[in-house]
mmCIF file of C-alpha atoms in Angstrom:
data_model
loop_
_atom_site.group_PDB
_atom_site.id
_atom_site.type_symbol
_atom_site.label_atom_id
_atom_site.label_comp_id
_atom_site.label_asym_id
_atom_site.label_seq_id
_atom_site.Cartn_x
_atom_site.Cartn_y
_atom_site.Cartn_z
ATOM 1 C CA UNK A 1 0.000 0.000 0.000
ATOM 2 C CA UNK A 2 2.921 2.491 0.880
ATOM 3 C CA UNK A 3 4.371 1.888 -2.757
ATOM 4 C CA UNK A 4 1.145 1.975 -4.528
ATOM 5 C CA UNK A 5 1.019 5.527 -2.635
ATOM 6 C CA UNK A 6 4.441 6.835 -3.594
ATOM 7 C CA UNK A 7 3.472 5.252 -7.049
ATOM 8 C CA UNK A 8 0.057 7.669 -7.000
ATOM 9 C CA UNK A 9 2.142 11.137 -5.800
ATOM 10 C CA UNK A 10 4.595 10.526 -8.844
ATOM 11 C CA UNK A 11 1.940 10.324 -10.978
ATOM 12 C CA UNK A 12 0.323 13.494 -9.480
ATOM 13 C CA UNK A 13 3.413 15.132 -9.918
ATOM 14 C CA UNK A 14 4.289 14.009 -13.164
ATOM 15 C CA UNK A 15 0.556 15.727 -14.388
ATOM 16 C CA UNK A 16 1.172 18.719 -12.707
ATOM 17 C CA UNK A 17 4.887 19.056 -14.551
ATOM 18 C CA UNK A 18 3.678 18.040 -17.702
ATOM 19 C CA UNK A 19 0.620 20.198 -17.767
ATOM 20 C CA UNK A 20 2.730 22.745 -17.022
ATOM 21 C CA UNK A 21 5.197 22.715 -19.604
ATOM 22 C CA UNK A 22 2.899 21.918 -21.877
ATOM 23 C CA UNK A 23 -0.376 23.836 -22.163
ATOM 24 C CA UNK A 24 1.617 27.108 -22.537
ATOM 25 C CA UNK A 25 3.293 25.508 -25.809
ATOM 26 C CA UNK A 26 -0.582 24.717 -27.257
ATOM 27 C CA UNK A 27 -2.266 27.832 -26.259
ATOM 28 C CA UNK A 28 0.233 29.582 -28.427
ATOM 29 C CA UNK A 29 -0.218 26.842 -31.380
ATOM 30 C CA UNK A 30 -3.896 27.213 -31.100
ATOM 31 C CA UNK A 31 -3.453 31.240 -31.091
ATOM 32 C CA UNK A 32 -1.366 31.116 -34.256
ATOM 33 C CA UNK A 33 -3.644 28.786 -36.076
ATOM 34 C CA UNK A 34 -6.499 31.343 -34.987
ATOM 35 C CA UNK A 35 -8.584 28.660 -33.089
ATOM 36 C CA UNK A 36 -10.121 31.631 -30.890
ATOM 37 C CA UNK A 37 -13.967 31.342 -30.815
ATOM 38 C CA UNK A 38 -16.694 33.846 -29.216
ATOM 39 C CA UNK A 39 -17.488 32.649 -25.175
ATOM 40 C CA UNK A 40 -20.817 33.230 -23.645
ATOM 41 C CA UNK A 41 -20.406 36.914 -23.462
ATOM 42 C CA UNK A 42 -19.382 37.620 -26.410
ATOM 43 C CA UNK A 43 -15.660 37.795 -25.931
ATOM 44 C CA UNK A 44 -12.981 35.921 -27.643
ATOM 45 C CA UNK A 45 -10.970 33.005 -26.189
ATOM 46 C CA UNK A 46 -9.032 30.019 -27.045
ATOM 47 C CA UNK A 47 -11.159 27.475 -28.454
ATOM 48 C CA UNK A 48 -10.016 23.977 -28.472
ATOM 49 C CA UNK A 49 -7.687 24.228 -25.418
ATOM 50 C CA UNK A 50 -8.716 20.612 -24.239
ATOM 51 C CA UNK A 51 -6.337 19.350 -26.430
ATOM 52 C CA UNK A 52 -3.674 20.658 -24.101
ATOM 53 C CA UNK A 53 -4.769 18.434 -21.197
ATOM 54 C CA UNK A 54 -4.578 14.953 -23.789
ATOM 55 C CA UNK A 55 -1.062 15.541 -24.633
ATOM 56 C CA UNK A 56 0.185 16.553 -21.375
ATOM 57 C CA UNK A 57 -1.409 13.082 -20.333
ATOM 58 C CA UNK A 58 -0.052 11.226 -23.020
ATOM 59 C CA UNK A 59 3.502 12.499 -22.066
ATOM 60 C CA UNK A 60 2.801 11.909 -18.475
ATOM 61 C CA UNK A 61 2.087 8.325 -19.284
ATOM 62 C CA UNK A 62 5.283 7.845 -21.441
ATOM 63 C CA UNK A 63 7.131 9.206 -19.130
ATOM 64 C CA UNK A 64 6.244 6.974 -15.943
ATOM 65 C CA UNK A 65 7.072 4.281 -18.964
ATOM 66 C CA UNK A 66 10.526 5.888 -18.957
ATOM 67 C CA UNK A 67 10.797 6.533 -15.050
ATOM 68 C CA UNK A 68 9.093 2.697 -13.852
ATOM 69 C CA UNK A 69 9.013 0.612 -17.407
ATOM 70 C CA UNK A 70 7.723 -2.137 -15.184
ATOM 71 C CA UNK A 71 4.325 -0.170 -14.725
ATOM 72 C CA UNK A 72 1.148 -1.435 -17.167
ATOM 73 C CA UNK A 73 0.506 1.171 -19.851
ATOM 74 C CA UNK A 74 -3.290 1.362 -19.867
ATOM 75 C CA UNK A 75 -3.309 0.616 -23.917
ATOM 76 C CA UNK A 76 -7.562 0.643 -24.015
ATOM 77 C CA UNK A 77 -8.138 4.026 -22.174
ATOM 78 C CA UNK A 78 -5.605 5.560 -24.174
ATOM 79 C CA UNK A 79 -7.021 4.432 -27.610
ATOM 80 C CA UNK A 80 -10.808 5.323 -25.959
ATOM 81 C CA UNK A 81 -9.645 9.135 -25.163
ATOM 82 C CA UNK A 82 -7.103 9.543 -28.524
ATOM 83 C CA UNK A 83 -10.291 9.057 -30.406
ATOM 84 C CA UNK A 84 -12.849 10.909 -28.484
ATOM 85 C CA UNK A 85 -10.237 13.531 -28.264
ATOM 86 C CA UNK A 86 -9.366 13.705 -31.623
ATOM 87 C CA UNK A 87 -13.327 13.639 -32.959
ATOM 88 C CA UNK A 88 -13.934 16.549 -30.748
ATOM 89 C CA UNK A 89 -10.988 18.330 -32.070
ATOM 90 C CA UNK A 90 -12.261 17.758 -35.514
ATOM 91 C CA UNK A 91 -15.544 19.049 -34.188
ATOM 92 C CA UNK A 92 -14.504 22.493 -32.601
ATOM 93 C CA UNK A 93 -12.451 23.564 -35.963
ATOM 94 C CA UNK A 94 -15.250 22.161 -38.593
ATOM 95 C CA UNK A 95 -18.273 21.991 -35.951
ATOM 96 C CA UNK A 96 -21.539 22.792 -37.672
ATOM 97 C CA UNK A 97 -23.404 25.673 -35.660
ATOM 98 C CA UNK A 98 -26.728 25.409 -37.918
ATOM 99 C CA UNK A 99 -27.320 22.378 -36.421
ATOM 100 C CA UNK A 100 -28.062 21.707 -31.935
ATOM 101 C CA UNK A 101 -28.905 19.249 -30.082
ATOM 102 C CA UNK A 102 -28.860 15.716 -30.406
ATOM 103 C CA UNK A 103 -32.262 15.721 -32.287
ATOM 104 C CA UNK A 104 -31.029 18.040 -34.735
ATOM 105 C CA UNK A 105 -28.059 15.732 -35.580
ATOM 106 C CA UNK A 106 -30.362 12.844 -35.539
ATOM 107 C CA UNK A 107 -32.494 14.733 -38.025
ATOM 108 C CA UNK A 108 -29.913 15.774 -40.549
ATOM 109 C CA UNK A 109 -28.840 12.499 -40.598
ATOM 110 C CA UNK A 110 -31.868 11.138 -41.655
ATOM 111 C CA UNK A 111 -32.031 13.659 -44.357
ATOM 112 C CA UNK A 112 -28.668 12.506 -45.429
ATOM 113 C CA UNK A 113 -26.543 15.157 -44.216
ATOM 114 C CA UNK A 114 -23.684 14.050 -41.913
ATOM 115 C CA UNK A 115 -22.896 16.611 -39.250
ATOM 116 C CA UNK A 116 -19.416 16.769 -37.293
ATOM 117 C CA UNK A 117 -21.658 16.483 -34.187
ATOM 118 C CA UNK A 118 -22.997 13.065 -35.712
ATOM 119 C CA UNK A 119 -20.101 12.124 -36.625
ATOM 120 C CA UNK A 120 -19.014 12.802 -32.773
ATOM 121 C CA UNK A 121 -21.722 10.793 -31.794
ATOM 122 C CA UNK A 122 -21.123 7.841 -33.936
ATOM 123 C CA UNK A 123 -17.734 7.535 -32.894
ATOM 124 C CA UNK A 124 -18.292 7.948 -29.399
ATOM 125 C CA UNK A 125 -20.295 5.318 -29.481
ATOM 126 C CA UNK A 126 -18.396 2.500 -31.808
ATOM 127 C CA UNK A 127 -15.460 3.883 -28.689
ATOM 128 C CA UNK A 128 -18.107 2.713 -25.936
ATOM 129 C CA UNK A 129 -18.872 -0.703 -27.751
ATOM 130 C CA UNK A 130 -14.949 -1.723 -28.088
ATOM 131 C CA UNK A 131 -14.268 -0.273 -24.737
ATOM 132 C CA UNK A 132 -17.484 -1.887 -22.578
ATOM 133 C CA UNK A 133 -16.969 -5.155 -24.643
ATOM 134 C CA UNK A 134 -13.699 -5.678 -22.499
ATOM 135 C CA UNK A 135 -15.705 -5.300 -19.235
ATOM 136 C CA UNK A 136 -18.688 -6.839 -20.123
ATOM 137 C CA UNK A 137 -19.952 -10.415 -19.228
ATOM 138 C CA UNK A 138 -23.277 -10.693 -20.474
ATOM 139 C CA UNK A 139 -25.689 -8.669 -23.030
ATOM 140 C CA UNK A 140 -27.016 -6.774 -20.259
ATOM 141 C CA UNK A 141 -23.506 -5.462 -18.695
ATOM 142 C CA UNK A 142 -22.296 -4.552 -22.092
ATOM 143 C CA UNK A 143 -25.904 -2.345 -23.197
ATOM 144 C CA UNK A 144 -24.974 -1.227 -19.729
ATOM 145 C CA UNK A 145 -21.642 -0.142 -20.197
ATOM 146 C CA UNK A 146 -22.071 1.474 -23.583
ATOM 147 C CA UNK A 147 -24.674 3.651 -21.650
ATOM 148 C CA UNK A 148 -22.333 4.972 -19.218
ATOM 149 C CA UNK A 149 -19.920 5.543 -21.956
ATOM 150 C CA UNK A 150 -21.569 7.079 -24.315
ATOM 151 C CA UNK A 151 -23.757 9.542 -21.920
ATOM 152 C CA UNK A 152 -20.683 10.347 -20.197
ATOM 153 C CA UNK A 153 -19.089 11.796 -22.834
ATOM 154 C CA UNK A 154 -22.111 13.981 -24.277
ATOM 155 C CA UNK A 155 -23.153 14.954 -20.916
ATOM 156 C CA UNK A 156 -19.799 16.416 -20.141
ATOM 157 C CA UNK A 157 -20.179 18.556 -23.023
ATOM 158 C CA UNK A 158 -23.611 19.087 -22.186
ATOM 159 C CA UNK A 159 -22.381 21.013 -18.832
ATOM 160 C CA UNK A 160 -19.446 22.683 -20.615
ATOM 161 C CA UNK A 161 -21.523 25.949 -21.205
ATOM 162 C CA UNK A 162 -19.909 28.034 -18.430
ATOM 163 C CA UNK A 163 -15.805 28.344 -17.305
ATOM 164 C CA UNK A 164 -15.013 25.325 -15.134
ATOM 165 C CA UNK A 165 -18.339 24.106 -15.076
ATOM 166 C CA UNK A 166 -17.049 20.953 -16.935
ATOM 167 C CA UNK A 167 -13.976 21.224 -14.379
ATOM 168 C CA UNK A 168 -15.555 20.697 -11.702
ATOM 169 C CA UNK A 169 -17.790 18.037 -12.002
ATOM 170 C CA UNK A 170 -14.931 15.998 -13.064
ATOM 171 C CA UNK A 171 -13.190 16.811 -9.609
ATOM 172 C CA UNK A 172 -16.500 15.715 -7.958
ATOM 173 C CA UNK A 173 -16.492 12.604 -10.139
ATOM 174 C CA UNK A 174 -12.487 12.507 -9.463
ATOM 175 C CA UNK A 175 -12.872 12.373 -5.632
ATOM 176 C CA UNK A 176 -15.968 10.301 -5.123
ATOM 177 C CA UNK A 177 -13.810 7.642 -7.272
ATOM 178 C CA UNK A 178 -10.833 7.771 -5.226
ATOM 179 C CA UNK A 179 -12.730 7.342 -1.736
ATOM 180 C CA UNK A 180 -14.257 4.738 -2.973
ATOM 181 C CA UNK A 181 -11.706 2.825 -5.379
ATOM 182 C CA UNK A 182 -8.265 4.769 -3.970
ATOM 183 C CA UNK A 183 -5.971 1.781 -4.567
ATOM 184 C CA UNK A 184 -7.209 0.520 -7.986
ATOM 185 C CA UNK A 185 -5.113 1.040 -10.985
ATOM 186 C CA UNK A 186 -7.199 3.117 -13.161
ATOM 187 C CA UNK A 187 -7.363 5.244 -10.191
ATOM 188 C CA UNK A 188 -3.639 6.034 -11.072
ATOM 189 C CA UNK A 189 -4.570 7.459 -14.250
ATOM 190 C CA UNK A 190 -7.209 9.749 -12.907
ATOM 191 C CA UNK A 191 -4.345 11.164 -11.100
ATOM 192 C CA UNK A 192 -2.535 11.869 -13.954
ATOM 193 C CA UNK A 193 -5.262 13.381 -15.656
ATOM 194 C CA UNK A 194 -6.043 15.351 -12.262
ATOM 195 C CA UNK A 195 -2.590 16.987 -11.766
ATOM 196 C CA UNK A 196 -2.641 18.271 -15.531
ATOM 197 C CA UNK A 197 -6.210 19.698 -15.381
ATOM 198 C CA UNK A 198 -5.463 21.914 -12.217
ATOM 199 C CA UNK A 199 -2.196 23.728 -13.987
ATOM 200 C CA UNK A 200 -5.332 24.246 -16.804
ATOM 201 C CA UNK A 201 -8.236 25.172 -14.996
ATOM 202 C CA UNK A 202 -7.241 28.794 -14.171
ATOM 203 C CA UNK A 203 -7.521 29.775 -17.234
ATOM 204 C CA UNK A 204 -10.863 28.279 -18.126
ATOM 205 C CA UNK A 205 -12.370 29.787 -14.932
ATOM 206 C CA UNK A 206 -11.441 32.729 -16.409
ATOM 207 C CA UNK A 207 -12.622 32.781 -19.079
ATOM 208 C CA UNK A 208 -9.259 33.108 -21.186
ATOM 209 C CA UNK A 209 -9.753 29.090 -22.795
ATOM 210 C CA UNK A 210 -12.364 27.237 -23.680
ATOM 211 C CA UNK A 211 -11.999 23.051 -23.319
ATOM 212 C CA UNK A 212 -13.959 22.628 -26.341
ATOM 213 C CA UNK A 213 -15.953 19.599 -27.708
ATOM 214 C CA UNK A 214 -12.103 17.920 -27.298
ATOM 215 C CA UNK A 215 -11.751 18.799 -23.548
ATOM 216 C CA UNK A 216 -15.062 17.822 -22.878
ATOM 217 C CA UNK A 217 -15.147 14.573 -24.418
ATOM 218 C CA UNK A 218 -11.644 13.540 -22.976
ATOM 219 C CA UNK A 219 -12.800 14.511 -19.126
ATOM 220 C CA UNK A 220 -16.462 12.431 -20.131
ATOM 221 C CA UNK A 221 -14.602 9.437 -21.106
ATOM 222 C CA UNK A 222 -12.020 9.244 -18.450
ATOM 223 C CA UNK A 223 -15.300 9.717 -15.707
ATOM 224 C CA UNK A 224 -17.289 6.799 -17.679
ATOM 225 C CA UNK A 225 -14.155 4.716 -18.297
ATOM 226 C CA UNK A 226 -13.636 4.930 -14.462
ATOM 227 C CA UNK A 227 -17.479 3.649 -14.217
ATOM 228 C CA UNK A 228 -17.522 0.838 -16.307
ATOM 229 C CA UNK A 229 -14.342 -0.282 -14.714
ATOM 230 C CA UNK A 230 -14.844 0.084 -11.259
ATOM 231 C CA UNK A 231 -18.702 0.927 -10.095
ATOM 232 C CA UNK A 232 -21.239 -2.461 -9.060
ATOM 233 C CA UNK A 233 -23.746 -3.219 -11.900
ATOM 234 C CA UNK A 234 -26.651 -1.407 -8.960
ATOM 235 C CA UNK A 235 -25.142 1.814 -9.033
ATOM 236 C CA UNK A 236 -24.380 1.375 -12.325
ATOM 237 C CA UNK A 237 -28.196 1.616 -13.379
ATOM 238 C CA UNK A 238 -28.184 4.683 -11.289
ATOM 239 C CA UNK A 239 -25.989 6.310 -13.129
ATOM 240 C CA UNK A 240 -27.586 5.587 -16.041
ATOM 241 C CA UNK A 241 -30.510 6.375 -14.845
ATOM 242 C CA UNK A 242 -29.222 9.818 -14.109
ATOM 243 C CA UNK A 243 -27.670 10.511 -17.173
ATOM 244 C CA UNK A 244 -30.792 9.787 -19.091
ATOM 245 C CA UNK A 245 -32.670 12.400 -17.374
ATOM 246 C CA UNK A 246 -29.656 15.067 -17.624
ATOM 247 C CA UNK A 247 -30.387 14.596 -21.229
ATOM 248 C CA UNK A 248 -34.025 14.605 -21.238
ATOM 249 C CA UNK A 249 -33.781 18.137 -19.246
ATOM 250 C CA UNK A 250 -31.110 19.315 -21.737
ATOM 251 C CA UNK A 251 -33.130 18.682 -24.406
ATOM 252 C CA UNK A 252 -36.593 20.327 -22.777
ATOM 253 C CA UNK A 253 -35.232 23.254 -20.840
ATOM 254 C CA UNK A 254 -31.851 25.152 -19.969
ATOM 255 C CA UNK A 255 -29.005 23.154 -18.012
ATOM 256 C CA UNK A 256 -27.975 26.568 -16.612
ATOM 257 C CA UNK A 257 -31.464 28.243 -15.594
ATOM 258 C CA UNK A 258 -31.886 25.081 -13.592
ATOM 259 C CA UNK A 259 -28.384 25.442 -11.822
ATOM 260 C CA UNK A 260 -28.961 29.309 -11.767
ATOM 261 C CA UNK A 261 -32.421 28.790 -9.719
ATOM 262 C CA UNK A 262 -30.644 26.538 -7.162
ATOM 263 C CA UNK A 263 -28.409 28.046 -4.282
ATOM 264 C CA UNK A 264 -26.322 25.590 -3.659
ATOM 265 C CA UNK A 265 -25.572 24.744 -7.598
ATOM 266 C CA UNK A 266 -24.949 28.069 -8.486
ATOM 267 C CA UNK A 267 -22.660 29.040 -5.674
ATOM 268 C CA UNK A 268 -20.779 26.008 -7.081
ATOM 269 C CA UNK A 269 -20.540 27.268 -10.416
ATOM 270 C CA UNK A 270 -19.655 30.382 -9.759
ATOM 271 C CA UNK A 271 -16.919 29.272 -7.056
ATOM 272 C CA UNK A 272 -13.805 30.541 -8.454
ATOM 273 C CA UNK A 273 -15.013 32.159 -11.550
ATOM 274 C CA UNK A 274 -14.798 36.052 -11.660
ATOM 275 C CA UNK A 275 -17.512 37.396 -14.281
ATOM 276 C CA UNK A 276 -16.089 37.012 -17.399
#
């Protein structure tokens, strides 16, 4: 246990460091390459930025390879979130803004029109089926599985409509995991992931970055990975359960009028974010 501890500080550490060298060097590729988009209010930022937080974990995984080559290389979750990362990066630069929702993707499909948010949709999910079919024992499990997947992913970008409002429901996703799994080994890469996103979140608090369709999809599918991986089939059904219904709302009514009506949710969405 007191190795497995050392083993989860170095790979805190190695996040933080990475993220830190790192996201400066993509902000300023993404600024020259003009991937600045409008925010909420109007005012320009860097679009995209989530890409920043995959390669900072990539080289934080390559380089525990390098530091303890002993140490597993998680070779599924890193083909899951390369994908998922690199469809939502596709999405941000070409994303189609005639067409919202997931209805409206739906529909243009039908029509024959393929959408990048379609396209986000159907690889998301082909992700899910490869992923879940590796932690899956019956028919149930795996429809199960794909759920969580899948739903994580969207809903994450679902909530990304204010700074750090993605942020911080990964940390609450981050922490409940690691009280309740804090040895496991996919537990380890949550850390890594962890460590990078805090050297990033200052600037999407304020409002200077945006994560993007990329950032969001990479934080969905680590949180669902974790869940397929690690949560009972019971709470599994809640969580599906849940997710369901965070799409229903999205899909009736305003995610953010619901969060701006409720105390408590609002003071935590506006916890460290000055009005940007």
């Amino acid at each position: 246990m007191l190795g497995q501890a050392k083993l989860m500080i170095l790979i805190l550490f190695l996040g933080l460091f990475n993220g830190w060298i790192i996201r400066p060097i993509i902000f300023n590729f993404l600024v020259s390459k003009s991937l600045v988009s409008d925010n909420y209010k109007g005012k320009k930022v860097i679009t995209a930025a989530g890409i920043s937080l995959f390669f900072s974990f990539i080289t934080t995984v390559f380089t525990l390879e390098l530091i303890k080559p002993e140490q597993e290389i998680p070779l599924l979750l890193l083909w899951g979130v390369s994908l998922v990362s690199m469809v939502g990066f596709w999405d941000d630069i070409w994303e189609d803004s005639h067409t919202k929702g997931l209805k409206g993707h739906i529909k243009a499909l039908t029509e024959g029109r393929l959408t990048t948010g379609a396209m986000k949709a159907i690889v998301g999910l082909l992700v899910a089926f490869f992923v879940s079919r590796n932690f899956s024992t019956n028919l149930f499990s795996l429809a199960l599985n794909i759920l969580i997947l899948a739903l994580t992913i969207n809903a994450l970008n679902l909530f990304d409509l204010r700074p750090g409002r993605a942020i911080k429901i990964f940390y609450i996703a981050f922490f409940g995991l690691l009280f309740t799994h804090p040895w496991e080994n996919e537990t380890l890469w949550l850390l890594a992931l962890a460590g990078t996103l805090f050297v990033y979140a200052p600037w999407d608090l304020s409002g200077r970055a945006m994560l993007g369709d990329t950032g969001s999809n990479l934080l969905g599918f680590f949180i669902g990975y974790n869940f397929v991986v690690l949560v009972s089939t019971p709470n599994k059904i809640l969580i599906v359960l849940f997710l369901l219904l965070v799409h229903w709302y999205s899909e009736h009514y305003s995610l953010t009028e619901l969060i701006s009506k409720r105390k408590l949710l609002n003071f935590l969405d506006r916890l460290g974010r000055p009005e940007v």
